[in-house]
Every structure is written in C-alpha cells, then in structure tokens.
C-alpha cells in the first residue's frame, strides 16, 4: 500500500525537499513505504534543471529555490495543492516516460471528477484546459491555460517532487515567471474556471483517481514534523 500523507498549513520548501530526499533513499533501500505527500507552500518560485534566467521576470517578488527536478520555472503557494509522489518506478516497469504519462492521467482523471476536461499537449509540460470563452488564437483554435504542472526527479529509481494542481491560488503570483517557459498560454485554477472546489474536495478526488491509475490503495500516515513555513 502507498502511504497517503496530508500536511496542514504552509510547509517550508527546503525542509520538504530534505524530507523527500531522505524518504526516497529509504524507499530505495526497502526501509520505508511508498507515499504521496500533499502540501501547500508559502509563495515561492522554483527553478528546475532546464530553467532559463530570462524566464524569471521578477526575481525580487518571492524567494527563488534552485532544485534538481526536471523542468523550468514554476510557482508554488497557498491555494495550490502540491502532490509529492515518492513511488518506486523500478518496481513499476523501469519506464520513466510511462510513469510521467501515469501522473498526467492521474491529474486528468482527478479533473474529470469536477467535469473539467484536461489535455496533454506535445511540447508543453503539464495539464491544460481549453478556454473557448476567450478570444480565439490567430489560427482559430481556442486559448488554453495550464491548470496543473508536473516535474519529477529520480533517485535509485524512486521518484520525488511530483504534480501541482491550482485550486484557488492568487494567479497574479505567476506573473513573476514564465511558467514552464511557455509564453503563449496562460494559467488558470479550478475556481477561476468557476468551480467552488475546496482543497479537501481535490484531495478526495486525487485519492480516488490514484487508485484507478496506479492500482494501489492509499492508506493514511502521519504528516512529518517540519517547519510550518519559510521565513
């Protein structure tokens, strides 16, 4: 079984990274169970291994953390559910591409619970929603906004980092970066889409969809005792 951990309040980012690295090492050694850890962070930007300096447009706005996950710049903050997935990819087929596709499917099935259709687009990381109520693009296609981001790292075939889903964050906080290096599309949230979804509602949907995608039954585990927020 995969342990399901939910932390209340705002979790310090560096403390979360340290905990994930230690847990991933323990999972790889067979000393701890796989887990999904649900958190919220205080407002911050993270830079993945492919981040470009030009995409950090307001470096003084929030703390910026260099991280070794894949991807570019992203934002974390209150109202966004971050789901850290510490799973043994080696025991799940040694196929990183398939694992990332499973993460995408997990998010899409979660969004289905709220009658939101998520899309995966070639060349664009994350999960996207069409916005037909907005002005059409020059090619006539509807605009699309990102509702969820994905970025992982592996240690001895154990994944950490994971996915983030925008429930009700302050969307102006994304203005200090070019999210995931994509300038021609925007960012949205479930509440921005007109859905009165709470964090608890999303957690329930994530848990149900997880079992359908990964075939594991989550079981509750206590949250780690970490600093409440970044100072």
Short mmCIF file of N, CA, C and O in Angstrom, two decimals, residues 20-119:
data_model
loop_
_atom_site.label_atom_id
_atom_site.label_comp_id
_atom_site.label_asym_id
_atom_site.label_seq_id
_atom_site.Cartn_x
_atom_site.Cartn_y
_atom_site.Cartn_z
N UNK A 20 11.88 14.66 1.44
CA UNK A 20 11.67 13.81 0.27
C UNK A 20 12.92 13.02 -0.09
O UNK A 20 12.85 11.83 -0.41
N UNK A 21 14.07 13.69 -0.05
CA UNK A 21 15.31 13.00 -0.41
C UNK A 21 15.59 11.86 0.57
O UNK A 21 15.99 10.76 0.16
N UNK A 22 15.36 12.11 1.86
CA UNK A 22 15.59 11.05 2.85
C UNK A 22 14.59 9.92 2.67
O UNK A 22 14.95 8.73 2.76
N UNK A 23 13.33 10.27 2.39
CA UNK A 23 12.31 9.22 2.22
C UNK A 23 12.58 8.41 0.96
O UNK A 23 12.43 7.18 0.94
N UNK A 24 12.99 9.08 -0.13
CA UNK A 24 13.29 8.36 -1.37
C UNK A 24 14.43 7.38 -1.16
O UNK A 24 14.40 6.25 -1.67
N UNK A 25 15.45 7.80 -0.42
CA UNK A 25 16.57 6.90 -0.12
C UNK A 25 16.09 5.69 0.68
O UNK A 25 16.49 4.55 0.41
N UNK A 26 15.21 5.93 1.65
CA UNK A 26 14.69 4.84 2.48
C UNK A 26 13.82 3.89 1.66
O UNK A 26 13.86 2.67 1.85
N UNK A 27 13.02 4.43 0.74
CA UNK A 27 12.19 3.58 -0.11
C UNK A 27 13.07 2.69 -0.99
O UNK A 27 12.84 1.48 -1.13
N UNK A 28 14.11 3.30 -1.58
CA UNK A 28 15.01 2.53 -2.44
C UNK A 28 15.70 1.41 -1.67
O UNK A 28 15.97 0.34 -2.23
N UNK A 29 15.94 1.63 -0.38
CA UNK A 29 16.61 0.63 0.45
C UNK A 29 15.63 -0.37 1.05
O UNK A 29 16.05 -1.28 1.78
N UNK A 30 14.36 -0.23 0.73
CA UNK A 30 13.36 -1.13 1.28
C UNK A 30 13.04 -0.87 2.74
O UNK A 30 12.50 -1.74 3.43
N UNK A 31 13.34 0.34 3.23
CA UNK A 31 13.17 0.67 4.64
C UNK A 31 11.95 1.53 4.91
O UNK A 31 11.68 1.88 6.06
N UNK A 32 11.22 1.92 3.87
CA UNK A 32 10.03 2.75 4.04
C UNK A 32 9.07 2.46 2.91
O UNK A 32 9.47 2.00 1.82
N UNK A 33 7.80 2.74 3.16
CA UNK A 33 6.77 2.53 2.14
C UNK A 33 6.75 3.68 1.15
O UNK A 33 7.17 4.80 1.45
N UNK A 34 6.27 3.40 -0.05
CA UNK A 34 6.00 4.48 -1.00
C UNK A 34 4.96 5.42 -0.39
O UNK A 34 4.18 5.03 0.48
N UNK A 35 4.94 6.66 -0.87
CA UNK A 35 3.95 7.59 -0.32
C UNK A 35 3.62 8.69 -1.31
O UNK A 35 4.38 8.98 -2.24
N UNK A 36 2.46 9.28 -1.09
CA UNK A 36 2.05 10.52 -1.75
C UNK A 36 1.85 11.53 -0.63
O UNK A 36 1.11 11.27 0.33
N UNK A 37 2.54 12.67 -0.74
CA UNK A 37 2.52 13.68 0.32
C UNK A 37 1.88 14.95 -0.23
O UNK A 37 2.38 15.53 -1.20
N UNK A 38 0.77 15.37 0.37
CA UNK A 38 0.03 16.54 -0.07
C UNK A 38 0.35 17.72 0.82
O UNK A 38 0.17 17.66 2.04
N UNK A 39 0.81 18.82 0.20
CA UNK A 39 1.21 20.00 0.97
C UNK A 39 0.75 21.27 0.26
O UNK A 39 0.34 21.25 -0.91
N UNK A 40 0.85 22.38 0.98
CA UNK A 40 0.82 23.72 0.41
C UNK A 40 2.11 24.41 0.86
O UNK A 40 2.61 24.16 1.96
N UNK A 41 2.62 25.29 0.01
CA UNK A 41 3.81 26.07 0.36
C UNK A 41 3.47 27.54 0.46
O UNK A 41 2.49 28.01 -0.14
N UNK A 42 4.29 28.33 1.18
CA UNK A 42 4.19 29.78 1.07
C UNK A 42 4.58 30.21 -0.34
O UNK A 42 5.16 29.41 -1.10
N UNK A 43 4.28 31.44 -0.75
CA UNK A 43 4.59 31.86 -2.13
C UNK A 43 6.09 31.77 -2.43
O UNK A 43 6.91 32.31 -1.68
N UNK A 44 6.42 31.09 -3.53
CA UNK A 44 7.82 30.93 -3.92
C UNK A 44 7.89 30.48 -5.37
O UNK A 44 6.92 30.00 -5.94
N UNK A 45 9.07 30.66 -5.94
CA UNK A 45 9.35 30.15 -7.28
C UNK A 45 10.42 29.07 -7.17
O UNK A 45 11.34 29.16 -6.36
N UNK A 46 10.30 28.04 -8.01
CA UNK A 46 11.34 27.02 -8.08
C UNK A 46 11.87 26.94 -9.51
O UNK A 46 11.12 27.11 -10.47
N UNK A 47 13.15 26.67 -9.62
CA UNK A 47 13.81 26.56 -10.92
C UNK A 47 14.25 25.13 -11.12
O UNK A 47 15.05 24.60 -10.34
N UNK A 48 13.74 24.48 -12.15
CA UNK A 48 14.15 23.13 -12.49
C UNK A 48 15.45 23.13 -13.25
O UNK A 48 16.06 24.17 -13.51
N UNK A 49 15.87 21.95 -13.67
CA UNK A 49 17.18 21.81 -14.31
C UNK A 49 17.25 22.47 -15.69
O UNK A 49 18.34 22.71 -16.20
N UNK A 50 16.09 22.78 -16.29
CA UNK A 50 16.08 23.42 -17.61
C UNK A 50 15.69 24.89 -17.54
O UNK A 50 15.43 25.51 -18.58
N UNK A 51 15.65 25.47 -16.34
CA UNK A 51 15.20 26.85 -16.18
C UNK A 51 16.13 27.83 -16.89
O UNK A 51 17.35 27.70 -16.84
N UNK A 52 15.52 28.81 -17.55
CA UNK A 52 16.27 29.87 -18.23
C UNK A 52 16.16 31.16 -17.43
O UNK A 52 15.07 31.55 -16.98
N UNK A 53 17.29 31.86 -17.28
CA UNK A 53 17.31 33.08 -16.48
C UNK A 53 16.28 34.09 -16.96
O UNK A 53 15.65 34.79 -16.15
N UNK A 54 16.07 34.17 -18.27
CA UNK A 54 15.15 35.16 -18.83
C UNK A 54 13.71 34.90 -18.41
O UNK A 54 12.86 35.81 -18.50
N UNK A 55 13.40 33.69 -17.95
CA UNK A 55 12.03 33.35 -17.58
C UNK A 55 11.70 33.72 -16.13
O UNK A 55 10.55 33.56 -15.71
N UNK A 56 12.70 34.21 -15.39
CA UNK A 56 12.44 34.75 -14.06
C UNK A 56 12.34 36.26 -14.21
O UNK A 56 13.32 36.98 -14.18
N UNK A 57 11.12 36.74 -14.41
CA UNK A 57 10.91 38.14 -14.77
C UNK A 57 10.84 39.09 -13.59
O UNK A 57 10.99 40.30 -13.75
N UNK A 58 10.62 38.57 -12.38
CA UNK A 58 10.56 39.41 -11.19
C UNK A 58 11.25 38.67 -10.04
O UNK A 58 10.59 38.15 -9.14
N UNK A 59 12.59 38.64 -10.04
CA UNK A 59 13.31 37.81 -9.08
C UNK A 59 13.20 38.27 -7.64
O UNK A 59 13.54 37.51 -6.72
N UNK A 60 12.73 39.50 -7.41
CA UNK A 60 12.62 40.00 -6.04
C UNK A 60 11.25 39.77 -5.44
O UNK A 60 11.03 40.06 -4.26
N UNK A 61 10.34 39.24 -6.21
CA UNK A 61 8.96 39.14 -5.73
C UNK A 61 8.79 38.11 -4.62
O UNK A 61 8.18 38.39 -3.59
N UNK A 62 9.30 36.90 -4.85
CA UNK A 62 9.20 35.82 -3.88
C UNK A 62 10.54 35.10 -3.81
O UNK A 62 11.36 35.23 -4.73
N UNK A 63 10.78 34.32 -2.75
CA UNK A 63 12.01 33.52 -2.71
C UNK A 63 12.09 32.59 -3.93
O UNK A 63 11.08 32.08 -4.40
N UNK A 64 13.31 32.41 -4.42
CA UNK A 64 13.55 31.55 -5.58
C UNK A 64 14.44 30.39 -5.14
O UNK A 64 15.51 30.60 -4.57
N UNK A 65 14.00 29.18 -5.41
CA UNK A 65 14.73 27.99 -5.00
C UNK A 65 15.21 27.21 -6.22
O UNK A 65 14.41 26.83 -7.07
N UNK A 66 16.52 27.00 -6.29
CA UNK A 66 17.07 26.12 -7.30
C UNK A 66 16.79 24.68 -6.87
O UNK A 66 16.99 24.33 -5.71
N UNK A 67 16.34 23.87 -7.81
CA UNK A 67 16.01 22.49 -7.47
C UNK A 67 16.46 21.57 -8.60
O UNK A 67 16.59 22.02 -9.75
N UNK A 68 16.67 20.32 -8.28
CA UNK A 68 17.18 19.37 -9.28
C UNK A 68 16.08 18.55 -9.93
O UNK A 68 16.36 17.56 -10.61
N UNK A 69 14.83 18.96 -9.77
CA UNK A 69 13.76 18.30 -10.53
C UNK A 69 13.87 18.71 -11.99
O UNK A 69 14.48 19.72 -12.33
N UNK A 70 13.22 17.95 -12.86
CA UNK A 70 13.18 18.34 -14.26
C UNK A 70 12.24 19.52 -14.46
O UNK A 70 11.41 19.84 -13.62
N UNK A 71 12.42 20.21 -15.58
CA UNK A 71 11.51 21.30 -15.92
C UNK A 71 12.15 22.67 -15.74
O UNK A 71 13.35 22.80 -15.55
N UNK A 72 11.30 23.69 -15.82
CA UNK A 72 11.77 25.06 -15.79
C UNK A 72 11.25 25.77 -14.54
O UNK A 72 11.21 25.18 -13.48
N UNK A 73 10.85 27.04 -14.67
CA UNK A 73 10.36 27.76 -13.50
C UNK A 73 8.89 27.43 -13.25
O UNK A 73 8.09 27.30 -14.18
N UNK A 74 8.56 27.29 -11.97
CA UNK A 74 7.17 27.15 -11.59
C UNK A 74 6.92 27.90 -10.30
O UNK A 74 7.86 28.29 -9.60
N UNK A 75 5.65 28.08 -9.99
CA UNK A 75 5.24 28.79 -8.77
C UNK A 75 4.55 27.81 -7.83
O UNK A 75 3.80 26.93 -8.27
N UNK A 76 4.81 27.94 -6.53
CA UNK A 76 4.03 27.26 -5.51
C UNK A 76 3.54 28.29 -4.51
O UNK A 76 4.25 29.28 -4.22
N UNK A 77 2.35 28.06 -3.98
CA UNK A 77 1.84 28.99 -2.99
C UNK A 77 0.51 28.56 -2.44
O UNK A 77 -0.06 27.53 -2.85
N UNK A 78 -0.03 29.32 -1.49
CA UNK A 78 -1.32 28.97 -0.89
C UNK A 78 -2.41 28.84 -1.94
O UNK A 78 -2.45 29.59 -2.92
N UNK A 79 -3.29 27.86 -1.75
CA UNK A 79 -4.36 27.63 -2.70
C UNK A 79 -3.98 26.69 -3.83
O UNK A 79 -4.80 26.38 -4.69
N UNK A 80 -2.73 26.23 -3.81
CA UNK A 80 -2.27 25.26 -4.81
C UNK A 80 -1.92 23.96 -4.07
O UNK A 80 -1.17 23.99 -3.09
N UNK A 81 -2.47 22.86 -4.53
CA UNK A 81 -2.15 21.56 -3.92
C UNK A 81 -0.94 20.97 -4.61
O UNK A 81 -0.97 20.72 -5.83
N UNK A 82 0.11 20.76 -3.85
CA UNK A 82 1.31 20.08 -4.35
C UNK A 82 1.24 18.64 -3.88
O UNK A 82 1.09 18.37 -2.68
N UNK A 83 1.32 17.72 -4.82
CA UNK A 83 1.28 16.29 -4.50
C UNK A 83 2.65 15.70 -4.82
O UNK A 83 2.99 15.49 -5.99
N UNK A 84 3.44 15.49 -3.78
CA UNK A 84 4.75 14.89 -3.95
C UNK A 84 4.59 13.36 -4.03
O UNK A 84 4.05 12.75 -3.11
N UNK A 85 5.06 12.79 -5.12
CA UNK A 85 4.86 11.36 -5.39
C UNK A 85 6.17 10.63 -5.21
O UNK A 85 7.05 10.69 -6.08
N UNK A 86 6.31 9.93 -4.10
CA UNK A 86 7.51 9.16 -3.81
C UNK A 86 7.17 7.69 -4.07
O UNK A 86 6.70 6.97 -3.19
N UNK A 87 7.40 7.28 -5.31
CA UNK A 87 6.99 5.96 -5.78
C UNK A 87 8.17 5.24 -6.43
O UNK A 87 9.04 5.87 -7.04
N UNK A 88 8.17 3.93 -6.32
CA UNK A 88 9.26 3.10 -6.85
C UNK A 88 9.01 2.82 -8.32
O UNK A 88 8.28 1.88 -8.68
N UNK A 89 9.62 3.63 -9.17
CA UNK A 89 9.44 3.48 -10.61
C UNK A 89 10.11 2.19 -11.09
O UNK A 89 9.67 1.58 -12.07
N UNK A 90 11.15 1.76 -10.39
CA UNK A 90 11.80 0.50 -10.75
C UNK A 90 10.86 -0.68 -10.62
O UNK A 90 10.85 -1.58 -11.46
N UNK A 91 10.03 -0.67 -9.58
CA UNK A 91 9.06 -1.73 -9.39
C UNK A 91 7.83 -1.56 -10.29
O UNK A 91 6.98 -2.45 -10.35
N UNK A 92 7.75 -0.44 -10.97
CA UNK A 92 6.61 -0.13 -11.84
C UNK A 92 7.00 -0.15 -13.31
O UNK A 92 6.38 0.51 -14.13
N UNK A 93 8.07 -0.89 -13.63
CA UNK A 93 8.40 -1.10 -15.03
C UNK A 93 9.66 -0.46 -15.55
O UNK A 93 10.01 -0.62 -16.73
N UNK A 94 10.36 0.33 -14.72
CA UNK A 94 11.58 1.00 -15.18
C UNK A 94 11.34 1.85 -16.42
O UNK A 94 12.21 1.98 -17.28
N UNK A 95 10.16 2.44 -16.54
CA UNK A 95 9.82 3.23 -17.73
C UNK A 95 9.41 4.63 -17.26
O UNK A 95 8.27 4.85 -16.84
N UNK A 96 10.35 5.56 -17.35
CA UNK A 96 10.09 6.92 -16.84
C UNK A 96 9.01 7.61 -17.65
O UNK A 96 8.14 8.28 -17.11
N UNK A 97 9.05 7.44 -18.96
CA UNK A 97 8.05 8.08 -19.82
C UNK A 97 6.65 7.59 -19.47
O UNK A 97 5.71 8.38 -19.34
N UNK A 98 6.52 6.28 -19.27
CA UNK A 98 5.20 5.74 -18.91
C UNK A 98 4.77 6.24 -17.54
O UNK A 98 3.58 6.49 -17.31
N UNK A 99 5.73 6.38 -16.63
CA UNK A 99 5.39 6.88 -15.30
C UNK A 99 4.87 8.32 -15.37
O UNK A 99 3.87 8.66 -14.72
N UNK A 100 5.53 9.15 -16.14
CA UNK A 100 5.07 10.54 -16.30
C UNK A 100 3.68 10.55 -16.93
O UNK A 100 2.80 11.34 -16.53
N UNK A 101 3.44 9.69 -17.91
CA UNK A 101 2.11 9.59 -18.50
C UNK A 101 1.07 9.18 -17.46
O UNK A 101 -0.06 9.66 -17.48
N UNK A 102 1.46 8.30 -16.54
CA UNK A 102 0.55 7.92 -15.47
C UNK A 102 0.23 9.11 -14.56
O UNK A 102 -0.92 9.28 -14.12
N UNK A 103 1.23 9.93 -14.28
CA UNK A 103 0.99 11.13 -13.49
C UNK A 103 0.01 12.06 -14.21
O UNK A 103 -0.91 12.63 -13.59
N UNK A 104 0.20 12.22 -15.51
CA UNK A 104 -0.71 13.05 -16.30
C UNK A 104 -2.13 12.49 -16.27
O UNK A 104 -3.11 13.23 -16.08
N UNK A 105 -2.23 11.18 -16.44
CA UNK A 105 -3.54 10.54 -16.40
C UNK A 105 -4.20 10.71 -15.04
O UNK A 105 -5.41 10.93 -14.94
N UNK A 106 -3.39 10.59 -13.99
CA UNK A 106 -3.91 10.80 -12.63
C UNK A 106 -4.55 12.18 -12.49
O UNK A 106 -5.66 12.32 -11.98
N UNK A 107 -3.86 13.21 -12.96
CA UNK A 107 -4.40 14.57 -12.87
C UNK A 107 -5.66 14.70 -13.71
O UNK A 107 -6.68 15.28 -13.27
N UNK A 108 -5.63 14.15 -14.93
CA UNK A 108 -6.78 14.27 -15.82
C UNK A 108 -8.01 13.58 -15.23
O UNK A 108 -9.12 14.12 -15.27
N UNK A 109 -7.82 12.40 -14.65
CA UNK A 109 -8.96 11.71 -14.04
C UNK A 109 -9.46 12.45 -12.80
O UNK A 109 -10.66 12.44 -12.49
N UNK A 110 -8.55 13.09 -12.09
CA UNK A 110 -8.96 13.91 -10.95
C UNK A 110 -9.82 15.07 -11.41
O UNK A 110 -10.87 15.35 -10.83
N UNK A 111 -9.41 15.74 -12.48
CA UNK A 111 -10.20 16.85 -13.02
C UNK A 111 -11.55 16.38 -13.52
O UNK A 111 -12.55 17.12 -13.43
N UNK A 112 -11.61 15.16 -14.04
CA UNK A 112 -12.89 14.61 -14.50
C UNK A 112 -13.93 14.62 -13.39
O UNK A 112 -15.13 14.73 -13.65
N UNK A 113 -13.48 14.47 -12.14
CA UNK A 113 -14.40 14.47 -11.01
C UNK A 113 -15.18 15.77 -10.91
O UNK A 113 -16.26 15.81 -10.33
N UNK A 114 -14.62 16.84 -11.47
CA UNK A 114 -15.25 18.16 -11.42
C UNK A 114 -15.76 18.60 -12.80
O UNK A 114 -16.01 19.77 -13.03
N UNK A 115 -15.90 17.62 -13.70
CA UNK A 115 -16.36 17.88 -15.06
C UNK A 115 -15.46 18.86 -15.80
O UNK A 115 -15.91 19.68 -16.60
N UNK A 116 -14.17 18.77 -15.52
CA UNK A 116 -13.16 19.56 -16.22
C UNK A 116 -12.37 18.62 -17.11
O UNK A 116 -11.88 17.58 -16.64
N UNK A 117 -12.25 18.96 -18.38
CA UNK A 117 -11.51 18.13 -19.33
C UNK A 117 -10.08 18.63 -19.44
O UNK A 117 -9.83 19.74 -19.92
N UNK A 118 -9.15 17.82 -18.98
CA UNK A 118 -7.74 18.17 -19.07
C UNK A 118 -7.12 17.59 -20.33
O UNK A 118 -7.54 16.54 -20.83
N UNK A 119 -6.11 18.28 -20.84
CA UNK A 119 -5.45 17.86 -22.07
C UNK A 119 -3.94 17.84 -21.88
O UNK A 119 -3.38 18.64 -21.13
#
